[in-house]
PDB file of C-alpha atoms in Angstrom:
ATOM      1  CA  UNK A  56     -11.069 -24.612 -16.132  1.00 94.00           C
ATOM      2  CA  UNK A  57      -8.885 -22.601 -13.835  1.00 96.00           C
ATOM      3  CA  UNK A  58     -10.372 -21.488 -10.121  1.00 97.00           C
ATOM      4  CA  UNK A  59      -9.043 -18.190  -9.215  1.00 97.00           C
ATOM      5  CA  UNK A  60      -9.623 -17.589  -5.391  1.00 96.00           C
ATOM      6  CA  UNK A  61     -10.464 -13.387  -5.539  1.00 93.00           C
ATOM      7  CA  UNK A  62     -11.102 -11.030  -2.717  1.00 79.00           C
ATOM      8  CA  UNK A  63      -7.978  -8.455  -3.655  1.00 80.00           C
ATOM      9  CA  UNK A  64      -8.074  -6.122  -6.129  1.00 85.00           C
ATOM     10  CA  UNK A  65      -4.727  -8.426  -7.464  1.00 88.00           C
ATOM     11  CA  UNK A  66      -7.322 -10.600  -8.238  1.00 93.00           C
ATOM     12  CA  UNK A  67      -8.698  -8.077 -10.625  1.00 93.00           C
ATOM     13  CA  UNK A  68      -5.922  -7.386 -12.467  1.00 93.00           C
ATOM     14  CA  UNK A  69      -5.457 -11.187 -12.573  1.00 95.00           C
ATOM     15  CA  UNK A  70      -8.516 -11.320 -14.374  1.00 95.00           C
ATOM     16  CA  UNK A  71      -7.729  -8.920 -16.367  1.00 94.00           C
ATOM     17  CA  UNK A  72      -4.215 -10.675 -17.910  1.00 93.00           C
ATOM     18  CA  UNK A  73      -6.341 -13.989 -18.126  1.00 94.00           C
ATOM     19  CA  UNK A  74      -9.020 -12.425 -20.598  1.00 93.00           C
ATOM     20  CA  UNK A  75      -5.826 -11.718 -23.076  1.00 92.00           C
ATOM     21  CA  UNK A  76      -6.026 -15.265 -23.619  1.00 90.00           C
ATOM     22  CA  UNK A  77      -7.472 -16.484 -26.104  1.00 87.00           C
ATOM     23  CA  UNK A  78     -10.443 -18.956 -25.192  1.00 88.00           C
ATOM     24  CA  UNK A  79      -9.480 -19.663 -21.564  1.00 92.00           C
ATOM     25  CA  UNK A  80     -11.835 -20.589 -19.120  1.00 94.00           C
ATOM     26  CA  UNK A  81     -11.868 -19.322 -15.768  1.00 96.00           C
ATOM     27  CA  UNK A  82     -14.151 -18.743 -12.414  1.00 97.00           C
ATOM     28  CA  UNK A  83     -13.627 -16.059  -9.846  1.00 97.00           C
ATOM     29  CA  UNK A  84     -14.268 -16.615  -6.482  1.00 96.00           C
ATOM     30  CA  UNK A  85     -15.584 -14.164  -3.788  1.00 94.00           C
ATOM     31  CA  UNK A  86     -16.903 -13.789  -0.450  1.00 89.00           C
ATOM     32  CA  UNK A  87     -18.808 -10.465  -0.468  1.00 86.00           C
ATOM     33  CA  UNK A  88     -21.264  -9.007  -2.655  1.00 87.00           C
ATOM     34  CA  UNK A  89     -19.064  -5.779  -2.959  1.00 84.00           C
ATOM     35  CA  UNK A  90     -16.451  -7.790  -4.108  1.00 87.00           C
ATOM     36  CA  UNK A  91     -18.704  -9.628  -6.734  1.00 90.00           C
ATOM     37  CA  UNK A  92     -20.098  -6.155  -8.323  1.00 90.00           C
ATOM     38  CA  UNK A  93     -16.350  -5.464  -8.471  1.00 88.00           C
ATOM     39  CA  UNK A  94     -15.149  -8.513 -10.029  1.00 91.00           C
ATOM     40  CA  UNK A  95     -18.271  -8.715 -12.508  1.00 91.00           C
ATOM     41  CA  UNK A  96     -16.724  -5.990 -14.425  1.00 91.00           C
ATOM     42  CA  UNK A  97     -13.345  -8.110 -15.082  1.00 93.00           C
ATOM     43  CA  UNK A  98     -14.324 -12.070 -14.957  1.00 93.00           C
ATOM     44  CA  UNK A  99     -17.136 -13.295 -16.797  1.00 90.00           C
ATOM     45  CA  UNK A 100     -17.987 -16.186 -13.681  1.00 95.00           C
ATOM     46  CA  UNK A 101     -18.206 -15.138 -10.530  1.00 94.00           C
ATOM     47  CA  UNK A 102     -19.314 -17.340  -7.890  1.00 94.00           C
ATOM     48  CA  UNK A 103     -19.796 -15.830  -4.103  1.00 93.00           C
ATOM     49  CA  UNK A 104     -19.081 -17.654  -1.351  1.00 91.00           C
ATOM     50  CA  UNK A 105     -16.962 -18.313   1.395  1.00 89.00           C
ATOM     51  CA  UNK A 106     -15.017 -21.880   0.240  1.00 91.00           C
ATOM     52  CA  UNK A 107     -14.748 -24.868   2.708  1.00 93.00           C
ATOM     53  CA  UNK A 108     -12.229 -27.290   1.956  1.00 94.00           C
ATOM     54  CA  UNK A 109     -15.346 -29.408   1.060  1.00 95.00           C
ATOM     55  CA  UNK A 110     -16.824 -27.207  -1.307  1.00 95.00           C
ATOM     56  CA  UNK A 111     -13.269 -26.446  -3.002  1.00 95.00           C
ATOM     57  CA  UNK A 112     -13.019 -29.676  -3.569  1.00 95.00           C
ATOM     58  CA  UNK A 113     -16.473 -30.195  -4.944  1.00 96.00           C
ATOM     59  CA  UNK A 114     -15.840 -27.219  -7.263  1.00 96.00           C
ATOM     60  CA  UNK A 115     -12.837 -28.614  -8.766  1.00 97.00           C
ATOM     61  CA  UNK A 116     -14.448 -32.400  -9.365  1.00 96.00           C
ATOM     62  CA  UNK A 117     -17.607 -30.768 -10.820  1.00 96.00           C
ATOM     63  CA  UNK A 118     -15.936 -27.906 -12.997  1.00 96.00           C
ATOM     64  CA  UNK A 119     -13.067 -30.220 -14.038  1.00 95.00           C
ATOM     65  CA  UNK A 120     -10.286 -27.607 -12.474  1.00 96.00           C
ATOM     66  CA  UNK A 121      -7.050 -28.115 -13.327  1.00 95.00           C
ATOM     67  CA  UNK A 122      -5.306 -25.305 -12.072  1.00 97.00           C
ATOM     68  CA  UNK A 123      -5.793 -22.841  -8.792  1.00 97.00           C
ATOM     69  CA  UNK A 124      -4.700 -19.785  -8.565  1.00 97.00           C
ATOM     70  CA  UNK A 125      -5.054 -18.312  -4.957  1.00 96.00           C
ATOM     71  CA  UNK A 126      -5.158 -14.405  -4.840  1.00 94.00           C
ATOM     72  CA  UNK A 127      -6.703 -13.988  -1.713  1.00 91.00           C
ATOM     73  CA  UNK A 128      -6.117 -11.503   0.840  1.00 82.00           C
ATOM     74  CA  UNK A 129      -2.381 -11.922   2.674  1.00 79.00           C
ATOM     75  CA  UNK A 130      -4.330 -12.436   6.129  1.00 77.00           C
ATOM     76  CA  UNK A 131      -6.923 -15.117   4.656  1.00 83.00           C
ATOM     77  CA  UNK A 132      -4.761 -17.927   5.956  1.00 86.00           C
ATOM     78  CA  UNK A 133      -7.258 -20.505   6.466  1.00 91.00           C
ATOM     79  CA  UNK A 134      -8.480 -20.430   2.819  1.00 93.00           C
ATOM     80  CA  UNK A 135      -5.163 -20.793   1.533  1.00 94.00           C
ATOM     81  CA  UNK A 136      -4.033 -23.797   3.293  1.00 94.00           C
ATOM     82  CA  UNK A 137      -7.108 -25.416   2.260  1.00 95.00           C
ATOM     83  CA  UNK A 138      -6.506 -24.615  -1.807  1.00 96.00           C
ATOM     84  CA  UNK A 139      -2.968 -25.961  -0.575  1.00 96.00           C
ATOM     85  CA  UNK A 140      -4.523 -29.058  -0.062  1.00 96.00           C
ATOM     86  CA  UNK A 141      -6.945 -29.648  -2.406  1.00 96.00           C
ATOM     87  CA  UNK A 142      -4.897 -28.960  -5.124  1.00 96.00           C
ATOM     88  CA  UNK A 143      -2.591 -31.786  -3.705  1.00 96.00           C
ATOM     89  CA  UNK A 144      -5.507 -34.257  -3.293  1.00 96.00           C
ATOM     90  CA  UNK A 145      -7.110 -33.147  -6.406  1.00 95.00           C
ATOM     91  CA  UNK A 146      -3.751 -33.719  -7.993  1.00 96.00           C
ATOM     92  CA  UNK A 147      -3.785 -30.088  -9.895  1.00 96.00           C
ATOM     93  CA  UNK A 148      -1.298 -26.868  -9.770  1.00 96.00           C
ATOM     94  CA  UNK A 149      -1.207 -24.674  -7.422  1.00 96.00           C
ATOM     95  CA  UNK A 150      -0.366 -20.944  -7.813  1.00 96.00           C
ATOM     96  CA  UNK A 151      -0.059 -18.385  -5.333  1.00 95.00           C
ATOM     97  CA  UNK A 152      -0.054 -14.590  -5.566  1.00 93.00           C
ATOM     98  CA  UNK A 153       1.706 -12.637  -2.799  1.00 86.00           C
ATOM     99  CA  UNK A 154       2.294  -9.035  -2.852  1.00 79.00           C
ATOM    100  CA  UNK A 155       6.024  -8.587  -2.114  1.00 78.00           C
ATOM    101  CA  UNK A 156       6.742  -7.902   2.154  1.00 79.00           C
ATOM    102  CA  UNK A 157       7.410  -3.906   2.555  1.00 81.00           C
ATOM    103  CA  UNK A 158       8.672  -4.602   6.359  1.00 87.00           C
ATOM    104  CA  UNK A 159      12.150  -4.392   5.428  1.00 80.00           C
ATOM    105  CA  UNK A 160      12.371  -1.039   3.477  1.00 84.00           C
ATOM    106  CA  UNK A 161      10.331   1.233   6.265  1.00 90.00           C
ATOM    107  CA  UNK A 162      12.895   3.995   7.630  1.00 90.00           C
ATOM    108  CA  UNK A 163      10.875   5.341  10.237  1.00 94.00           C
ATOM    109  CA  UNK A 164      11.883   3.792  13.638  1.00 94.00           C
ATOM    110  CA  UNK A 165       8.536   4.383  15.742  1.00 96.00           C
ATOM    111  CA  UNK A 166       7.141   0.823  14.491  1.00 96.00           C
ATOM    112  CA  UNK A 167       6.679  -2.127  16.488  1.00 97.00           C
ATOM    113  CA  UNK A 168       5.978  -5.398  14.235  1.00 95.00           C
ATOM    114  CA  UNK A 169       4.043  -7.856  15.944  1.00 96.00           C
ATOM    115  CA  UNK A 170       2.909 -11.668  14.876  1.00 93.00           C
ATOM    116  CA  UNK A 171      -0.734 -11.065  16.223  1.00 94.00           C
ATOM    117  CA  UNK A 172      -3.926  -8.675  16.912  1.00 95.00           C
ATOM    118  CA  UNK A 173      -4.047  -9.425  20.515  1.00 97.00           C
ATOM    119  CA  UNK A 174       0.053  -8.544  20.873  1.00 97.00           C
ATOM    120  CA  UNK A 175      -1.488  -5.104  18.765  1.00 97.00           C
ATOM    121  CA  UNK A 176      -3.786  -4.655  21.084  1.00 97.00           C
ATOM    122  CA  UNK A 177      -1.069  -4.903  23.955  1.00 97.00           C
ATOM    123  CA  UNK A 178       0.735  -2.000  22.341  1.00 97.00           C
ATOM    124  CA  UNK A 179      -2.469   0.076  21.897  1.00 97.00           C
ATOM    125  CA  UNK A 180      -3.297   0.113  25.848  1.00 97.00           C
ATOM    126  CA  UNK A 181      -0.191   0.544  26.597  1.00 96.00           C
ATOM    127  CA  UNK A 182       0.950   3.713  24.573  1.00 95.00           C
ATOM    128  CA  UNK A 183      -2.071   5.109  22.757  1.00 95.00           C
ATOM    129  CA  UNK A 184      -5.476   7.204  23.263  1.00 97.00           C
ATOM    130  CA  UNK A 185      -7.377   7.981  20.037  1.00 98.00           C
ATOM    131  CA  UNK A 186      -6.233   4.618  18.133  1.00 98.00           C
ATOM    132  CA  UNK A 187      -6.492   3.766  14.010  1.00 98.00           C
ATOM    133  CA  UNK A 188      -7.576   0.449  13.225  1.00 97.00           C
ATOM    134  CA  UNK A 189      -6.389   0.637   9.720  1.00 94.00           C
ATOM    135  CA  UNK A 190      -7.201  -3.065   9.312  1.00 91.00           C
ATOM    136  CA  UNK A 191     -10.386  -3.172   7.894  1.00 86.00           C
ATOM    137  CA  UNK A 192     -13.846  -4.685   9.454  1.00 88.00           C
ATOM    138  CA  UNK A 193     -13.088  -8.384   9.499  1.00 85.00           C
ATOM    139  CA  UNK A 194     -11.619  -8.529  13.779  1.00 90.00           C
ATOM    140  CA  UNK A 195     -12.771  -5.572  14.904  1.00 95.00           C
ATOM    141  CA  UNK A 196     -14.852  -7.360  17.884  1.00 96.00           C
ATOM    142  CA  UNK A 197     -11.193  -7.780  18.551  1.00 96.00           C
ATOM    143  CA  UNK A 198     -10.012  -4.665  19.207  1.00 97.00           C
ATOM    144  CA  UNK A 199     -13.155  -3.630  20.653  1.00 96.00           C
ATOM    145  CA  UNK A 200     -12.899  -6.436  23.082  1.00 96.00           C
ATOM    146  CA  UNK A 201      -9.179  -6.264  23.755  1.00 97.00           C
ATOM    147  CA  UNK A 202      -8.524  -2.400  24.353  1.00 97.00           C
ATOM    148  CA  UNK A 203      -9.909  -0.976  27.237  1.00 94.00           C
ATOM    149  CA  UNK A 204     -10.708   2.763  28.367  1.00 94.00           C
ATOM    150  CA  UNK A 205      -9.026   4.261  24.844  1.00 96.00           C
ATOM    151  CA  UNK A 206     -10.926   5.807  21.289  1.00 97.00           C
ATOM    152  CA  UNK A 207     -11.353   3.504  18.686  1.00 97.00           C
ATOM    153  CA  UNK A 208     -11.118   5.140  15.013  1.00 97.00           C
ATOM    154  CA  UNK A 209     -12.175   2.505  11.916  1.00 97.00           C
ATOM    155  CA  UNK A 210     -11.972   2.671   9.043  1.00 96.00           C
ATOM    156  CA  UNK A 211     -14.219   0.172   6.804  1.00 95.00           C
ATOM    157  CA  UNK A 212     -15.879  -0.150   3.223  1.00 91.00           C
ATOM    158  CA  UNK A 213     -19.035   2.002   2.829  1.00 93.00           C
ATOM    159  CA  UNK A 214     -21.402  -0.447   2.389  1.00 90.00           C
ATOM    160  CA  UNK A 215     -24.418  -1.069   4.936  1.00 92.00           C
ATOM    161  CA  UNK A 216     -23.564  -4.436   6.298  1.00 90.00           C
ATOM    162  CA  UNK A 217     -20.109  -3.329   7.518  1.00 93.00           C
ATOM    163  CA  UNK A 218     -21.455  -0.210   8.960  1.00 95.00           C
ATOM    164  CA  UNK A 219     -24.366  -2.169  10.821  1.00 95.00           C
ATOM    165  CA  UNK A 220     -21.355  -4.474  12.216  1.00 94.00           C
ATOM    166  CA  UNK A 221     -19.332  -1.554  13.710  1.00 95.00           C
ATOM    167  CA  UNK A 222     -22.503  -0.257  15.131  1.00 96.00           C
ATOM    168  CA  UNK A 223     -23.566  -3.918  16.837  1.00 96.00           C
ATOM    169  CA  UNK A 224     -20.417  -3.393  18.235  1.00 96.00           C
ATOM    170  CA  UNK A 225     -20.485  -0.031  19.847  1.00 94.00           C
ATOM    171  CA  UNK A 226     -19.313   2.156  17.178  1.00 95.00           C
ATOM    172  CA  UNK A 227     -21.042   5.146  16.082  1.00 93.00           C
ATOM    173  CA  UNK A 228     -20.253   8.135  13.555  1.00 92.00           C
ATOM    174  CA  UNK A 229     -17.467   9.231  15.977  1.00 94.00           C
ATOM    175  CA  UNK A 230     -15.834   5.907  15.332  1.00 96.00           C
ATOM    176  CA  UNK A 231     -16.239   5.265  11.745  1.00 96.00           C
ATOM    177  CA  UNK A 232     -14.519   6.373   8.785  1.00 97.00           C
ATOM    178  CA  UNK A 233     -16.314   4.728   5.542  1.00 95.00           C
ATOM    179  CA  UNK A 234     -14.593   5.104   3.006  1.00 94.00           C
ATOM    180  CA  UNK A 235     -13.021   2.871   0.296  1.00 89.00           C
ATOM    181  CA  UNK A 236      -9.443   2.850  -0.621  1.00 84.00           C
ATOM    182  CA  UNK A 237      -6.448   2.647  -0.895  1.00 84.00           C
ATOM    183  CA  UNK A 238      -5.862   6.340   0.537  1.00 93.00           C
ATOM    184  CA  UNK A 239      -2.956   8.626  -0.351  1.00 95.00           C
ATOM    185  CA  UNK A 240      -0.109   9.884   2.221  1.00 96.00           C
ATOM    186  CA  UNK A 241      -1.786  13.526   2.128  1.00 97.00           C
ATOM    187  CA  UNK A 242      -5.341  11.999   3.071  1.00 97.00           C
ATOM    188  CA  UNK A 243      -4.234  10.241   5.523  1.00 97.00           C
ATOM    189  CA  UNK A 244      -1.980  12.574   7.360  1.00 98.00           C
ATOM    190  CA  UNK A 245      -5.485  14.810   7.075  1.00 97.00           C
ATOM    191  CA  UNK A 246      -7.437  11.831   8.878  1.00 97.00           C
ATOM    192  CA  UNK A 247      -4.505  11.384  11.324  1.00 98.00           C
ATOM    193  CA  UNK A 248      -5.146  15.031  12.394  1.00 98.00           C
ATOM    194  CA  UNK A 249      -9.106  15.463  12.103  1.00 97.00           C
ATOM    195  CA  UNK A 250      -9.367  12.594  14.723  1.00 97.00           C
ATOM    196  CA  UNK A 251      -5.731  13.399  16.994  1.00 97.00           C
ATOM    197  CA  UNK A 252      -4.386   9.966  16.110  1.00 98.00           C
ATOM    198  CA  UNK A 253      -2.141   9.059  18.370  1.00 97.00           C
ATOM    199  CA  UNK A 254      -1.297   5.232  17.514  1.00 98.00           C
ATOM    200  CA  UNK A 255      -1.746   3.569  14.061  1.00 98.00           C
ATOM    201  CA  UNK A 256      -2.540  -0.003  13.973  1.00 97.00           C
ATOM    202  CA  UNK A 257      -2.355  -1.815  10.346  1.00 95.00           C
ATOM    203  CA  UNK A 258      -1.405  -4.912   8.725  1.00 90.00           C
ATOM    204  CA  UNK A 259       1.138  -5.297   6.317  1.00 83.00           C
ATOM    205  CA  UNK A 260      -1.122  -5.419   3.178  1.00 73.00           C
ATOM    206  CA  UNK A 261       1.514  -4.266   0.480  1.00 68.00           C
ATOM    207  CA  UNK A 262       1.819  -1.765  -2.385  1.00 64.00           C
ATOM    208  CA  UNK A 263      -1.976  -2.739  -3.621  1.00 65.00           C
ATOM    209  CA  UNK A 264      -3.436  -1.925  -0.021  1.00 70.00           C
ATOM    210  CA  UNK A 265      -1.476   1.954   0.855  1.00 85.00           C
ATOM    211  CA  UNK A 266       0.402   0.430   3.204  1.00 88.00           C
ATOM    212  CA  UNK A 267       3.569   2.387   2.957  1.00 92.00           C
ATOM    213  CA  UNK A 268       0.816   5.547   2.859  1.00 94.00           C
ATOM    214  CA  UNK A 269      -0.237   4.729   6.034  1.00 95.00           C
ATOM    215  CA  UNK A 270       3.130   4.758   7.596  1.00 95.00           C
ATOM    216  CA  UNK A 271       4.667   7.464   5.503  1.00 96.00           C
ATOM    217  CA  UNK A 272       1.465   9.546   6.879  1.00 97.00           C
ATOM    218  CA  UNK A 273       2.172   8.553  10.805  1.00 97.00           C
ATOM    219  CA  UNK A 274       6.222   9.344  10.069  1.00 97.00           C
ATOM    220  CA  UNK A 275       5.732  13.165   9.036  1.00 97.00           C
ATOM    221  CA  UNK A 276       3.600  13.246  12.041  1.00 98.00           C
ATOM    222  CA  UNK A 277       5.684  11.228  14.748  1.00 97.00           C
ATOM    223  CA  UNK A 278       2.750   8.861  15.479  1.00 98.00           C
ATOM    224  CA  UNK A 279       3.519   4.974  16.235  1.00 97.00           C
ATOM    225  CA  UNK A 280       2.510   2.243  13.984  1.00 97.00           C
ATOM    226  CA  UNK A 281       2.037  -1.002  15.121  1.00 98.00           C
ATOM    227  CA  UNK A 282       2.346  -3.228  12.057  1.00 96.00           C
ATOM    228  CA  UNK A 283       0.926  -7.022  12.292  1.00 94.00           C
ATOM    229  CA  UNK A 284       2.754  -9.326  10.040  1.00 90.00           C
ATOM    230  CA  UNK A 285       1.588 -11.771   7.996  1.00 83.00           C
ATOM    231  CA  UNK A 286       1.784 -15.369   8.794  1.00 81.00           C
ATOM    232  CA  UNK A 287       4.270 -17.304   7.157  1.00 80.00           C
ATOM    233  CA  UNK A 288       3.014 -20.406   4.634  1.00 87.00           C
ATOM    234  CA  UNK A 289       5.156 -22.681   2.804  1.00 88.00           C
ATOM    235  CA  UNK A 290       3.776 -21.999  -0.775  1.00 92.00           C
ATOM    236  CA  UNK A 291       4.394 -25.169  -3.087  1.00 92.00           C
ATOM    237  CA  UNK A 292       4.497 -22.074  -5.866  1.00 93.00           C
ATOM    238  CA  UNK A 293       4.622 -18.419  -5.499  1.00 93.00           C
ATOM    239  CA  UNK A 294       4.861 -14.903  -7.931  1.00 93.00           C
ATOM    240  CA  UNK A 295       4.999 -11.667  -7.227  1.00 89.00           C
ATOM    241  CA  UNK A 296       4.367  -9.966 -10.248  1.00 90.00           C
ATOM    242  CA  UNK A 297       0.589 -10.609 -11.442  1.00 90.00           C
ATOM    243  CA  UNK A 298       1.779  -9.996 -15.470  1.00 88.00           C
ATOM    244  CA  UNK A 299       4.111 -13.186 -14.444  1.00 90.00           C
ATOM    245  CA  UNK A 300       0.763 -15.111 -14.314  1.00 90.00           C
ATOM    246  CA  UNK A 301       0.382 -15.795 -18.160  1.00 87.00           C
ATOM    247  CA  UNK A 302       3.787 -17.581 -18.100  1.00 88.00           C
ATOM    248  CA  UNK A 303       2.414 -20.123 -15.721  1.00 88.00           C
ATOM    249  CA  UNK A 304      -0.716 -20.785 -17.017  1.00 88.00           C
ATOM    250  CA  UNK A 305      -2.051 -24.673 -18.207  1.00 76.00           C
ATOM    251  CA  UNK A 306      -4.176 -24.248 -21.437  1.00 65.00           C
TER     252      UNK A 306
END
């Protein structure tokens, strides 16, 4: 049995070069029910969830794991270290996924690359008004907390729970765009406009998440883009191309 940790839609496609193989077994893990009606199209068990290290490791005793592969979200640190570890107390493999860094190819100069929301958030009082949050719904009592006197602009999935969130937080229809992506250059230059964007605030998600989109978008229209790295984790094994996957796998 192989645990994949989900949550991207690498994870997906993950899925999708594991069911070439003849007879392999293999659970999907998610923490959302969007993400499970996603992934039930791809992997035939899904299992929703948030993961402590406690349950991992219960999972792997009770499913006889033998092999993780973690293709979780770039910015879902915590969950990695912990598949770090249990694969090392389990004594099993450990694979990790990681959509390739994008930093160091951006031309346009009006960036600012910071290790952390709250050093985002620094940026944002200091040099913007009507502000994108590009980063999705998971800190957004963050930003709300952390920039004062300025327009917040989200945007989040379209699904009811996130939208309740951003409203128990003080956002309303003239803060929200719901809508899923990832979004092309052209779309979002036309969101950058519609709401006079004036600072663009994203993580550095990769290829899979529009990244380069987003900041292609703010270059053609001279906006800033504060960019929030990913922290750095000492992989014990890492690929960056998901067809790599099959070459790795224990049968």
């Amino acid at each position: 049995m192989i645990l994949v940790l989900g949550g991207t839609s690498d994870s997906l496609e993950i899925c999708s070069e594991l069911n070439k193989i003849f007879n392999l077994k293999y659970t999907l893990s998610v923490t959302t029910e969007y993400g499970r009606d996603l992934a039930l199209g791809y992997a035939r068990n899904v299992i929703l969830g948030k993961l402590t290290k406690d349950d991992m490791k219960k999972f792997i005793k009770e499913n006889k794991v033998k092999q993780i592969i973690d293709a979780t979200h770039p910015y879902a640190i915590e969950v990695s270290k912990n598949a770090i570890e249990c694969s090392k107390e389990s004594n099993i493999e450990y694979i990790r996924y990681e959509r390739k860094s994008l930093i160091d190819g951006i031309t346009y100069p009006n960036i600012y690359v910071v290790d952390t929301i709250e050093e985002a958030c620094e940026i944002a009082n200091q040099k913007g008004n009507n502000i994108f949050i590009g980063t999705g719904s998971k800190n957004l009592d963050k930003y709300v907390e952390l920039i004062k006197n300025k327009k917040l602009i989200a945007r989040v999935l379209p699904t009811s729970e996130v939208i309740k969130n951003c409203e128990d937080l003080g956002l309303n229809g003239d803060n929200i765009i719901a809508m899923k992506g990832p979004f092309s250059k052209t779309i979002n230059m036309e969101m950058y406009k519609q709401y006079k964007i004036d600072l663009v605030i994203t993580k550095e998600s990769g290829v899979a998440g529009g990244f380069l989109e987003k900041v292609d978008a703010a270059d053609i229209l001279d906006i800033p883009v504060v960019i929030i790295k990913r922290e750095t984790i000492d992989y014990p094994k890492v690929i960056n191309d998901v067809k790599e996957i099959r070459n790795f796998i224990m049968i």
